Structures are given as C-alpha cells and as structure tokens.
Coordinates of C-alpha atoms (C1' of nucleotides) in Angstrom, one line a residue:
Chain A
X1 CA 0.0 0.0 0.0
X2 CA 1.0 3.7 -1.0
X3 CA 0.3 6.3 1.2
X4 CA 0.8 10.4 0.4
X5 CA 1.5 12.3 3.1
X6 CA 1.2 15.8 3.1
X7 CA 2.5 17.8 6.1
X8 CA 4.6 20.9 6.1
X9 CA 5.9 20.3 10.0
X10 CA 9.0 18.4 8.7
X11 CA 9.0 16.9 12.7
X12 CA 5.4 15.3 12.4
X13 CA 6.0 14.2 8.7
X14 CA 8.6 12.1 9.7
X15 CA 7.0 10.7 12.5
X16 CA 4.7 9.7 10.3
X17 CA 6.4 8.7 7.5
X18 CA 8.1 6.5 10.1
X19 CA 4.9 5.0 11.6
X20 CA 3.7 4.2 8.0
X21 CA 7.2 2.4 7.0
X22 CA 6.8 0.2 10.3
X23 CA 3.3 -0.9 9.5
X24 CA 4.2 -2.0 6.0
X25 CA 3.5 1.0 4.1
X26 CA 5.7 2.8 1.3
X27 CA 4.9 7.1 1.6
X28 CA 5.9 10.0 -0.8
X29 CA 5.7 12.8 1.1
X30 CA 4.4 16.4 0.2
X31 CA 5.2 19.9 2.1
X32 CA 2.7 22.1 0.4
X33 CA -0.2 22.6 -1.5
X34 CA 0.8 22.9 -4.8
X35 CA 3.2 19.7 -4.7
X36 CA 0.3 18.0 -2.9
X37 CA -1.8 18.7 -5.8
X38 CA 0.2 17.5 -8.8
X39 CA 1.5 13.8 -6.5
X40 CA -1.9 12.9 -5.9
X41 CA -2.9 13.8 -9.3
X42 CA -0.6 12.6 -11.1
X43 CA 0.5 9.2 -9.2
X44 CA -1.3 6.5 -7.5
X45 CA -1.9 6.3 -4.0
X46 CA -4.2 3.7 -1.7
X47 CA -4.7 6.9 1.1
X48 CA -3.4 10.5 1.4
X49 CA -2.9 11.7 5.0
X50 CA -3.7 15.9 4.3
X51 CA -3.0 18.6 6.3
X52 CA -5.3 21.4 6.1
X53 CA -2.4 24.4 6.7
X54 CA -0.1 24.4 3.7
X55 CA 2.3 26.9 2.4
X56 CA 0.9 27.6 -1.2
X57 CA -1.8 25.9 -1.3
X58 CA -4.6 25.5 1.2
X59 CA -5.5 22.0 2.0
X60 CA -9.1 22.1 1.0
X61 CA -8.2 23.2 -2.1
X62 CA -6.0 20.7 -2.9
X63 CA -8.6 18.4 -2.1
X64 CA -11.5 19.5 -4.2
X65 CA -9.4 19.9 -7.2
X66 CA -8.5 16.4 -6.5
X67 CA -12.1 15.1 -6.3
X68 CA -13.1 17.5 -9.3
X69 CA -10.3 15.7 -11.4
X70 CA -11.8 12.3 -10.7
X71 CA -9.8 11.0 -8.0
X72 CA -11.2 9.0 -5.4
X73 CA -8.6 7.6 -3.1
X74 CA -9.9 8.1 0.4
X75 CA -8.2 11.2 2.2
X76 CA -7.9 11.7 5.7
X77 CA -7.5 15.2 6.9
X78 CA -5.5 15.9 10.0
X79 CA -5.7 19.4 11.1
X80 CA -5.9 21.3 14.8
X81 CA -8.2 20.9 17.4
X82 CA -11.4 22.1 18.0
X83 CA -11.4 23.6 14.8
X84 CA -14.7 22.3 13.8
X85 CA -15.5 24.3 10.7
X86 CA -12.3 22.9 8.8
X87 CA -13.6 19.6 9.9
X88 CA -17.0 20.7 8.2
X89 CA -15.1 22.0 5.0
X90 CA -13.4 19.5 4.6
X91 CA -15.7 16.8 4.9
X92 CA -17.6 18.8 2.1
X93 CA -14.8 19.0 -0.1
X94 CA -14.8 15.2 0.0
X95 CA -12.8 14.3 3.2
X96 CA -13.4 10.1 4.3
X97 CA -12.6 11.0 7.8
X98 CA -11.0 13.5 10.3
X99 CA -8.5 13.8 12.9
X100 CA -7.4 16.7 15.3
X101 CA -4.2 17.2 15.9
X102 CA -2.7 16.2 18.7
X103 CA -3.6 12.3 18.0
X104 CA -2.2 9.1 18.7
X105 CA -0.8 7.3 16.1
X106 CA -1.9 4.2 16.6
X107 CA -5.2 5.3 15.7
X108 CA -4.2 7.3 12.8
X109 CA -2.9 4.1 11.8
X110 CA -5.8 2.2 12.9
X111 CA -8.7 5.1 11.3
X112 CA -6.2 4.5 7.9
X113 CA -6.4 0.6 7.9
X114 CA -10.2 1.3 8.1
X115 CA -10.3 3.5 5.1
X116 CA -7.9 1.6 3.1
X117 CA -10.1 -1.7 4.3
X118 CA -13.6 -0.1 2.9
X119 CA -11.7 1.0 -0.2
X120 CA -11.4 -2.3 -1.1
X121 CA -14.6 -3.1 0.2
X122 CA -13.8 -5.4 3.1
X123 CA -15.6 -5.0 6.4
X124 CA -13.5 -7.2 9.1
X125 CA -9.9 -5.7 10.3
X126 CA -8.7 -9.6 9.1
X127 CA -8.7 -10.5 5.6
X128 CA -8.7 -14.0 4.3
X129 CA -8.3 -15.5 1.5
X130 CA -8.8 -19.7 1.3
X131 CA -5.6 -20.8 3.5
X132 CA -4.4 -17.5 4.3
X133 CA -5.2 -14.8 6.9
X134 CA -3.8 -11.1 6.4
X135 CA -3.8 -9.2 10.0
X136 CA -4.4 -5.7 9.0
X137 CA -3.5 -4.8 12.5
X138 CA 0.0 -6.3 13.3
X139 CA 0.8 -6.2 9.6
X140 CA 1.5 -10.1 9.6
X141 CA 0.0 -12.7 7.1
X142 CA -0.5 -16.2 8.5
X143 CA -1.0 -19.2 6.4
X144 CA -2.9 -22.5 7.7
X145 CA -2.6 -20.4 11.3
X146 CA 2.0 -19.7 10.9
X147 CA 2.7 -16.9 10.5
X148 CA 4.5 -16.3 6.9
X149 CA 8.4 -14.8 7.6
X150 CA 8.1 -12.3 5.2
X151 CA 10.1 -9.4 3.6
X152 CA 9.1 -6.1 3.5
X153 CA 8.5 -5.7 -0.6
X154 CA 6.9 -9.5 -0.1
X155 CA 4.4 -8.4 2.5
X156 CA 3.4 -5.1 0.6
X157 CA 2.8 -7.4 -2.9
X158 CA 0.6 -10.1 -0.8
X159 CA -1.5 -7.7 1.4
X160 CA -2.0 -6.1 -2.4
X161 CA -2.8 -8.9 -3.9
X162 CA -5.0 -10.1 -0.2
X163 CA -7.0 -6.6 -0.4
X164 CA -7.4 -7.4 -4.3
X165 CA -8.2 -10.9 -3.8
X166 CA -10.0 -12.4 -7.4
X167 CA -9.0 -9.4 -9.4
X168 CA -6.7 -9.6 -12.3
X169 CA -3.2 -7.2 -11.2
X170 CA -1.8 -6.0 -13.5
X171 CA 2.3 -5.7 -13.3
X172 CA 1.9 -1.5 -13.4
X173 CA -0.7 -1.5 -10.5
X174 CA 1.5 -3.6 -8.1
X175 CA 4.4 -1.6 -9.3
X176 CA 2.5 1.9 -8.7
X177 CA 1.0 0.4 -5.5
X178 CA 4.2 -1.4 -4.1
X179 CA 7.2 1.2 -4.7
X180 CA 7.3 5.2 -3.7
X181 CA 7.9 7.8 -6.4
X182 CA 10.4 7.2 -8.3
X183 CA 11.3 4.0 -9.6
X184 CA 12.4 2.6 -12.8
X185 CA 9.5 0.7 -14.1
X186 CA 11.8 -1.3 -16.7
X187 CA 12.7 -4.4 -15.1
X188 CA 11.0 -7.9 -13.8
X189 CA 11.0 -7.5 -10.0
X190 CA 7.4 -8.0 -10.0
X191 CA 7.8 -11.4 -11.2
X192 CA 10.6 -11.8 -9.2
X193 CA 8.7 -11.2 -6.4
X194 CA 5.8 -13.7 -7.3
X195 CA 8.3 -16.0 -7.7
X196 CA 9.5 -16.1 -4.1
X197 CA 5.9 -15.3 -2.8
X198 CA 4.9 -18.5 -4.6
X199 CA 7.8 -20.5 -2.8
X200 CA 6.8 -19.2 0.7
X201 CA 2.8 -19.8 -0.2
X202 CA 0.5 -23.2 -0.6
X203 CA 0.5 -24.3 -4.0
X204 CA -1.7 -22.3 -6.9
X205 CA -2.7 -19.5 -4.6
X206 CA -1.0 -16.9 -7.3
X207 CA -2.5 -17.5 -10.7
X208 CA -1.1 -16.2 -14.0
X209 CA -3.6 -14.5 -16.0
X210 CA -0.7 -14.2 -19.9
X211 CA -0.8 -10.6 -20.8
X212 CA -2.6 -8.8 -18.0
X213 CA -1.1 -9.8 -14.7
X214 CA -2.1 -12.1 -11.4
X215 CA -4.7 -13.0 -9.7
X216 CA -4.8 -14.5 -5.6
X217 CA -7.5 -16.9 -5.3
X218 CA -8.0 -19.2 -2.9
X219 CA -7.2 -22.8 -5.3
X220 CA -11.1 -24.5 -5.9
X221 CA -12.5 -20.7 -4.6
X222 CA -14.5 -17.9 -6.2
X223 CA -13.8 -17.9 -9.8
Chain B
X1 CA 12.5 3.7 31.9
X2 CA 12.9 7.7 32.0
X3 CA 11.4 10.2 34.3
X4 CA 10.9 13.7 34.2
X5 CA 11.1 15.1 38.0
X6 CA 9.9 18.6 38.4
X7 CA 10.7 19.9 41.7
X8 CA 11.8 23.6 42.6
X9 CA 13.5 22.7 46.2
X10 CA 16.9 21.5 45.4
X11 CA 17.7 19.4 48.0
X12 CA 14.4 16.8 47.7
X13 CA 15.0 16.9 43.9
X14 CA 18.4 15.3 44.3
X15 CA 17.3 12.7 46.7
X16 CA 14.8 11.8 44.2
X17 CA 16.8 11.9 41.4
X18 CA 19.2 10.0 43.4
X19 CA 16.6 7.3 45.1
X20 CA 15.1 7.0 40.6
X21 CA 18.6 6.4 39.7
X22 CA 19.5 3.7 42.3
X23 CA 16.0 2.1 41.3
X24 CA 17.6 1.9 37.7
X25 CA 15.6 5.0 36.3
X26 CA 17.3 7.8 34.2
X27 CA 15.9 11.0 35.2
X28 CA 15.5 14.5 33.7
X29 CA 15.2 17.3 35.9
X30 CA 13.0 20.4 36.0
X31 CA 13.0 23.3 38.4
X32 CA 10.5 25.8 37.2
X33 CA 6.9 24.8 35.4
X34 CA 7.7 26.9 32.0
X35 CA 10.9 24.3 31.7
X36 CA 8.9 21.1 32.7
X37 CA 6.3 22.1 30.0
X38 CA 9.1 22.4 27.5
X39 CA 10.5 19.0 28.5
X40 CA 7.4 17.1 29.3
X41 CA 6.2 18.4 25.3
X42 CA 9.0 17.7 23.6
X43 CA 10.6 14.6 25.1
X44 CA 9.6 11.3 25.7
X45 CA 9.5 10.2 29.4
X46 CA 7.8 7.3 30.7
X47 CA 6.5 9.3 33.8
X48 CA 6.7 12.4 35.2
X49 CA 7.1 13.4 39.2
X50 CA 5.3 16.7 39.9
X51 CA 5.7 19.2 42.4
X52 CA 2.4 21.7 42.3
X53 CA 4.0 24.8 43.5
X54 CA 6.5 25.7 40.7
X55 CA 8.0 29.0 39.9
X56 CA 6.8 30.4 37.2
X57 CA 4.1 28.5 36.0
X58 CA 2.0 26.2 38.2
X59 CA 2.0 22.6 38.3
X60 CA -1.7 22.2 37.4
X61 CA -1.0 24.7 34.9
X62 CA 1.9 22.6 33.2
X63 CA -0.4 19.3 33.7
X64 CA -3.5 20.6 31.6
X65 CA -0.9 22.0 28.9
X66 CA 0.4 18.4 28.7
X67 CA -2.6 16.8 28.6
X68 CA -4.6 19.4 26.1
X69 CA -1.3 18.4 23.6
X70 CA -2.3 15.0 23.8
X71 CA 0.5 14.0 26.0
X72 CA -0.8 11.4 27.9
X73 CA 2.8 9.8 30.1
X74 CA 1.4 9.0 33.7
X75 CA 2.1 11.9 35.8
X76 CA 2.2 11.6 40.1
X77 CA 1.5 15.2 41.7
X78 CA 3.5 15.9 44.6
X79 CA 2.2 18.3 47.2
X80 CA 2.1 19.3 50.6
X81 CA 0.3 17.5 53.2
X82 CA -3.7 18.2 53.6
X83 CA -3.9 20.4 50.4
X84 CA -7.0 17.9 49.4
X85 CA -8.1 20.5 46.9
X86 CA -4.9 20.9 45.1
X87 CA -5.2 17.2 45.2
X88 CA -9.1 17.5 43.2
X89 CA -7.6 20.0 41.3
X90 CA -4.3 17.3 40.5
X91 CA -7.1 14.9 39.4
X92 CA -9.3 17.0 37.4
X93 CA -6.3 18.4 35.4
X94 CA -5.6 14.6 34.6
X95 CA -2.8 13.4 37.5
X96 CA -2.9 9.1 37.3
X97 CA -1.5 9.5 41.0
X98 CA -1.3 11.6 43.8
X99 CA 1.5 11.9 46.8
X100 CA 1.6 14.0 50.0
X101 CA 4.7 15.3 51.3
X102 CA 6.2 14.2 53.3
X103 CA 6.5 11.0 52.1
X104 CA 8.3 7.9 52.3
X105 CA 11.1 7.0 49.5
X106 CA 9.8 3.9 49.0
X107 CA 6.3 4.6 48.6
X108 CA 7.0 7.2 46.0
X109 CA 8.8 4.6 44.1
X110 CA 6.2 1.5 45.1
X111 CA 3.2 4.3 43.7
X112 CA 5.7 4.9 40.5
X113 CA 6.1 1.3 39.6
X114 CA 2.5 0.7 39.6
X115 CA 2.1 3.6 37.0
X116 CA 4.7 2.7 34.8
X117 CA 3.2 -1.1 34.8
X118 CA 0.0 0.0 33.8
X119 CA 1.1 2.3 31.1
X120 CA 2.1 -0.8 29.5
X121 CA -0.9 -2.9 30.4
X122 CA 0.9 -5.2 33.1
X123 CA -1.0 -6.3 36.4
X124 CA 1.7 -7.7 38.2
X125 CA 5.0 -6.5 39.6
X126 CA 6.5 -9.2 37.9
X127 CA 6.6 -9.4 34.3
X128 CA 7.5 -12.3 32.5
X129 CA 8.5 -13.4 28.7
X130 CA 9.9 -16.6 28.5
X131 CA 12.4 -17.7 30.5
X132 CA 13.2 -14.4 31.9
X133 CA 11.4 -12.7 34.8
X134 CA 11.6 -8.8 35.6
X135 CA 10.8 -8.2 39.0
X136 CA 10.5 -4.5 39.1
X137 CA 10.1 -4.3 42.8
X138 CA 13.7 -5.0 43.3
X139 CA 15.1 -4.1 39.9
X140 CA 16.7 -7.1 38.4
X141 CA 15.9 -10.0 36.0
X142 CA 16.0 -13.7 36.8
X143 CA 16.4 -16.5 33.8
X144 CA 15.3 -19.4 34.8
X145 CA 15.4 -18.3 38.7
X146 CA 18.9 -17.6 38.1
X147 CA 19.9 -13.7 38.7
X148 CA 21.2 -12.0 35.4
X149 CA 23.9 -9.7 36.1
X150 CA 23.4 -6.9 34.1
X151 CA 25.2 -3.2 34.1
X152 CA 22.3 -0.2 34.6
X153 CA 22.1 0.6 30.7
X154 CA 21.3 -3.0 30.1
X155 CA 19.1 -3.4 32.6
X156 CA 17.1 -0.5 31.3
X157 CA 17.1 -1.6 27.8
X158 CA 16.5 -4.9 28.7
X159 CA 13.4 -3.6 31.0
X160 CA 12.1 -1.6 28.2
X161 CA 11.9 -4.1 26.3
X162 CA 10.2 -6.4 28.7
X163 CA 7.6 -4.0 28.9
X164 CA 6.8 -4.0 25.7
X165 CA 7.8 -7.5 24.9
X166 CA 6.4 -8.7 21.5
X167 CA 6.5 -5.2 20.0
X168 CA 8.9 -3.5 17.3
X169 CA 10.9 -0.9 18.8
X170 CA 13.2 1.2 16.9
X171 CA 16.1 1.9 17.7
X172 CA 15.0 5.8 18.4
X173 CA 12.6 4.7 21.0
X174 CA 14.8 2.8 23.2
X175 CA 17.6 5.7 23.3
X176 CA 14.7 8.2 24.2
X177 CA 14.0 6.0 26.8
X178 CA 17.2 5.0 28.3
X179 CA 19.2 8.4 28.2
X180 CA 18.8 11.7 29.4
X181 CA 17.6 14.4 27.6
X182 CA 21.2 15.1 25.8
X183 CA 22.5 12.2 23.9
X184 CA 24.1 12.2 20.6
X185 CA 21.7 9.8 18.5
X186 CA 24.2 9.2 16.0
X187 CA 26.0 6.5 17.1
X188 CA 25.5 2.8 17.5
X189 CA 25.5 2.2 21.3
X190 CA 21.7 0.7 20.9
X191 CA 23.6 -2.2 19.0
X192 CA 26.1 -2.4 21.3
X193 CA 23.9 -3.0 23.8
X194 CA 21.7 -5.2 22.5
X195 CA 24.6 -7.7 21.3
X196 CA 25.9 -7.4 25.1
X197 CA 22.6 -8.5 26.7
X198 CA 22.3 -11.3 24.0
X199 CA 25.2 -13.0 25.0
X200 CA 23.9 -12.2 28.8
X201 CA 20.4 -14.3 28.0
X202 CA 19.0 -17.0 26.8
X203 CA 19.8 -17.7 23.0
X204 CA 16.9 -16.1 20.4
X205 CA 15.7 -14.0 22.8
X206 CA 15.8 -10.7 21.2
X207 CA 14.5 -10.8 17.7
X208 CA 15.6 -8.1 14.8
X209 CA 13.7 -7.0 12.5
X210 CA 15.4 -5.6 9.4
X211 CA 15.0 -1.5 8.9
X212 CA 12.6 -0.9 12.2
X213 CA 14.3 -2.6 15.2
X214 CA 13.9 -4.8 17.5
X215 CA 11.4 -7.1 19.6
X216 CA 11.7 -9.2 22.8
X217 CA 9.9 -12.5 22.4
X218 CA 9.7 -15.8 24.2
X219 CA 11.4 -18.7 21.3
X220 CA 8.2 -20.4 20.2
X221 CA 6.0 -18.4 22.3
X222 CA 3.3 -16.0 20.6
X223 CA 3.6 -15.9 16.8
Chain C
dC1 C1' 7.7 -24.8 -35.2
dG2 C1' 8.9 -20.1 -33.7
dG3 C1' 8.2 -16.0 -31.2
dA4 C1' 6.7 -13.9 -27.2
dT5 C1' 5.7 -14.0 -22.5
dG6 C1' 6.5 -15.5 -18.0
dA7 C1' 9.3 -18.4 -14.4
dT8 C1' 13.2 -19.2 -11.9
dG9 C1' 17.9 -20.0 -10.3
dA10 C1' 22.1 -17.6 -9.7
dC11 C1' 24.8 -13.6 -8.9
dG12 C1' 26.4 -9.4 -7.0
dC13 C1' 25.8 -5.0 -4.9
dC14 C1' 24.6 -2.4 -1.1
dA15 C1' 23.2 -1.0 3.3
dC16 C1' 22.3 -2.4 7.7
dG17 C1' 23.5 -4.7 11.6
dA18 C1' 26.8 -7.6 14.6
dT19 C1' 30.8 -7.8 17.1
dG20 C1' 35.5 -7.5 18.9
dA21 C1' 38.9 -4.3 20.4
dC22 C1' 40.1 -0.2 22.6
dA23 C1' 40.3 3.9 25.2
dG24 C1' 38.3 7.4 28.3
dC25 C1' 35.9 8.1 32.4
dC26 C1' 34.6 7.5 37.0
dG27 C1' 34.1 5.5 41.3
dA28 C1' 36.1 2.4 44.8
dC29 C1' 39.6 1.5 47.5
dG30 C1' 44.0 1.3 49.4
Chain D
dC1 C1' 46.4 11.0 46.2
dG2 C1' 47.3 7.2 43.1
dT3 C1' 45.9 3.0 41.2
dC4 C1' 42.8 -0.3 39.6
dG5 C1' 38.8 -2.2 37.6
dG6 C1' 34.4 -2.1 35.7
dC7 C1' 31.1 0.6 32.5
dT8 C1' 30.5 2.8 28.2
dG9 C1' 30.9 5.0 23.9
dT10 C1' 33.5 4.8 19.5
dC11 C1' 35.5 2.7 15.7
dA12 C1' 36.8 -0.6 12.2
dT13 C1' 35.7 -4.7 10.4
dC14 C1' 33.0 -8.5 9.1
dG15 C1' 28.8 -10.9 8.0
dT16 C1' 24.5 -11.2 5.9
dG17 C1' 19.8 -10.3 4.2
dG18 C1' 17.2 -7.9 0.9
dC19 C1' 16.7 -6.9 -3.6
dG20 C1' 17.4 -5.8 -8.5
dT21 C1' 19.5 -7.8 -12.7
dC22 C1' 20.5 -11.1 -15.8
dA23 C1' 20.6 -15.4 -18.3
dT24 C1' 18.4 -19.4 -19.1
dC25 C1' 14.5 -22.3 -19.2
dA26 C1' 9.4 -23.3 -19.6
dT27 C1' 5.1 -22.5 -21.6
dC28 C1' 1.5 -20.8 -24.4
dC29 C1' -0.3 -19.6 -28.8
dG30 C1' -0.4 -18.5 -33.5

DNA sequence: CGGATGATGACGCCACGATGACAGCCGACG
DNA sequence: CGTCGGCTGTCATCGTGGCGTCATCATCCG
C-alpha cells in the first residue's frame, strides 16, 4: 500500500512517514499545497494523510481539485483541534474521515487501515483468503494459522494482492501500489517477487492470467 | 525507563533523582513549570514526578498543557500534606497519582512502579517473557530463577523491552527512553547493547527485525 | 515450429546490523 | 592521592539479508 502524506511540519512528517514504513507502508511525502496537488494527481496512491495548513496551497483546495479531477482515493484530513468548521469544510470537499491534531498514532494508523479496508470493500480488520489470513493490524500474514516470515516488498505485494483478492493485477498497478515515487519501471521484480511469494505460499494461490497480470485466489475458490 | 522530576526545592530533587537512579531509572530534571512544560512536550519520558508549587508557571497549569497536547505519560503530583483541593484540582487536570509530602522514598517509588506497569498494560509487579522474569520491585531479572547480572544501561534496555515484549521498537525509542535528555543519537550504542545482553540471556531471545528494530519474544511463544 | 511472455535460479551489490577491540571516564579502594 | 577495575561509547571490520539484474529455461499460442 501507497500512502501520500502531506504535512509541512517536517517533525510530524517524519514521525509519520516512520509510523507508515513500520506498518508496512511505502509514503511519498508532500510539504505544500501545490506539490500535494500534482502527487496525488498525477500518481497512485491507496490513502493520502492531508493537512489542512499548507504553504501555497490550502489544504481544502488541494482536495476538491482532487475530487473535481476524478480522484477518489480516500483522504484523511488531519488538522488542529477544535477547529470544527475545517472539519465541516473538509468533509464537504470530499474528506473520508477526520482527525485533530494532537492524536495518537496508533489510531491514525488504525482510522487508515479502516479506510484503506472499505476501499477495497472489506468490512472485518482480518482479511482472508482460502488458506491465508492477512492481519491488517500487526501487519502479519498467516497461512494454515503460521505466521509467513516475510520481507518487506513480499508483504506489501501479498497484502495487495489479499486486499485485491480475485481481481486480475496487472504488473503496473503492483508496481504503482508497491514502490514510492520514483522507480524505474523497466525491469521484472514484480515477477521476481511472485516468484518467491509463490515458494513461501500453498501451491496455486498466485494465478497467472498471460498478458494482464495475477490473480490470488483461494485454489477450488470464487472464480 | 525515564522520568521527568519537576521539583523547585533543590535538595528533595536530588534525593529523588538520586533514590530514581538507584532504582535503575534515568531521570531529567525540571526546576521551574515553564521548563517542565518544554521537556514534558517535547521529550519522551515514561513518567513524570510533579511538584504543584513551581516558579513560574504552576503545576496544574503545566499538567493541563500536557494533557490538552495529547500528551498522555502518567504523571504523580506531589504536594504538601492536607492540600485535598490541590489534590481534586491534581485529578481533574488529569494526575494518574497523587502523593503528599512528606513522604516515604519507598512509597513514592512502590506508587511509581504501579504507574509505569499500567502504562504498559501489566497487572503484576513481575513481568515475564519466557524464561526471563523482571521483578520491578527490586530491579533485576532472573532466567530461569537464576539472577542475570546486568550493568544499569542494560538493565534499562533490557526492562524496556520487557515492557513491551512482543513489539517493534526502533532503535530511536529505546535511546529516548534509556538516556537523558542530551544524547548524541548518532551512534551505534543501541547495538552495542543489545549484542551485550544477547550473550547475557537466553539464545533467540531478542528478535531483529530488518530496517525498524527490535522485539523481545519468548522462542516459540506467541507468533 | 517459432516467437513472445513468464518463471526461476544464480549472482552481486549495497546497506544495515553484529561484534571484537580499545580507550576514556569515573568511582572504589587502598 | 594514586591505582585499579568495571562501564561505556566509539570505531573498524566483518557478516548477511534484501533486492534488482540477468541469463536461461518453460510454456503458451499463433
């Protein structure tokens, strides 16, 4: 999963840049408005963490010339306290949920695992698919009840793939979805990858689909 | 463990930062309420020791600050005998516990154990993971009944980690919680340390995890 | 049968972590 | 007041895991 963060206090942003990294998430980070604006429209991302006070550009803005562009990726605004009206506005402007500042953030991370969770149209915080539980949560996949020993680029390509489960994924999605900003897109690590998730996985659990990508499927599952 | 200790009168301050340090705590010192809001914001302490009648800016004062930034550390209130209503007042501005002066040395630190268990969730005085028992009554760990003999910075990591046994924790977190306020963080005691207690313990014991840090976990115990 | 697409084993680089050695510091003790 | 010994922080070195690349092999389809 690829997260945006946009945050102009460099302090918080790496705190939470941080925080993301340790639950399994890859960031690009953003430190005003206007740089917001053309990451989120211009690259793919599974959640943008937006604060409202940017140099440049004003955080609602950003977001409802997002939204006006098409993009739906669920955003969650972080702004101060008791500032109720920029909770309003921004909910108006498109907002999926709302947090004041100061927070914990274990429940930023847990209020983003819920948003990335109903993006992909799952209700439990555990995701399974045939043989194989993904713990949202702790960030751990278990198969048959063991937990899988996993590396970081392995993990992000499964939960994918586990929040995906049935759809055909294509090689640019997991790419776009898997690795930050800038990375050279000419090269087979995404098969790579399959290829050792497929060692560490039951049998037939990654499918093939020649010329569009993979699909995880639970072997004698949902077609 | 690290503890901030805000206290104006010179000569109790040193006896208590004297009595935390023999109990294996590291302690930061305040002597004035506009410092102890500074440190108690900004750094990370795993409680705080506070004196209500500070010069400059009042105790209470500096507690509701704390707590309105979302700082939420336990803090235990020291005053003078019979004040009940600074007492109330201690509680209302969001104290966990509360101490009369005079007291006894060994209460203070009996009352301060308790708050730092329960931060972390732990009933008992005696916290266990594995083979390895902390008694924090008396400050040292036994393996398998047999007293570890462990210098004070290992003890302390060790004992941070015991607290939050099964978790990540970065590197970052265990030098903000085993030094005092000014440490240079470049530098690669927290490995050090770590390889020192692992040849101190049990084999396995203390887990790495690539890129985020470690975690203290019984061998074959929770997955 | 041949071309294209994907699978996989092997390799090597790089960065992170592990560890042994050493030297400064400080307190204990004579 | 001097010496000794135990803690600690630093450094240099070594080991290793993760990951991208490549070459080779398998497979599918026209």
């Amino acid at each position: 999963m690829r997260i945006l963060v946009v945050e102009d206090e460099p302090t918080l942003q790496a705190q939470l840049v941080e925080a993301l990294a340790a639950a399994g998430y890859v960031a690009d980070r953003a430190e005003n408005g206007i740089d917001a604006h053309f990451l989120g429209d211009g690259e793919t991302y599974d959640a943008v963490l937006l604060d409202l006070g940017l140099p440049r550009m004003d955080g609602i803005t950003v977001l409802k010339k997002w939204r006006a562009a098409g993009r739906t990726m669920p955003v969650l605004i972080l702004t101060a306290r008791d500032s109720w009206h920029e909770k309003v506005a921004g909910i108006d402007a498109g907002a999926d949920d709302y947090l004041a500042k100061p927070f914990h953030m274990a429940e930023l991370l847990a209020r983003l695992r819920a948003l990335i969770r109903r993006a992909g149209g799952h209700a439990s915080a555990e995701i399974a698919c045939g043989p194989l539980v993904l713990d949202t949560r702790i960030g751990r996949v278990l198969a048959d009840g063991q937990t899988l020993a996993l590396t970081g680029h392995e993990f992000r390509v499964l939960a994918y793939l586990m929040h995906h489960q049935g759809e055909v994924i294509s090689r640019s999605d997991l790419v776009e979805h898997i690795y930050a900003q800038d990375f050279d897109r000419d090269s087979n690590t995404v098969e790579v990858f399959i290829a050792r998730l497929r060692k560490k996985l039951p049998a037939g659990m990654i499918e093939t689909v020649r010329g569009l990508g993979y699909r995880l499927a639970a072997p004698g599952g949902p077609t």
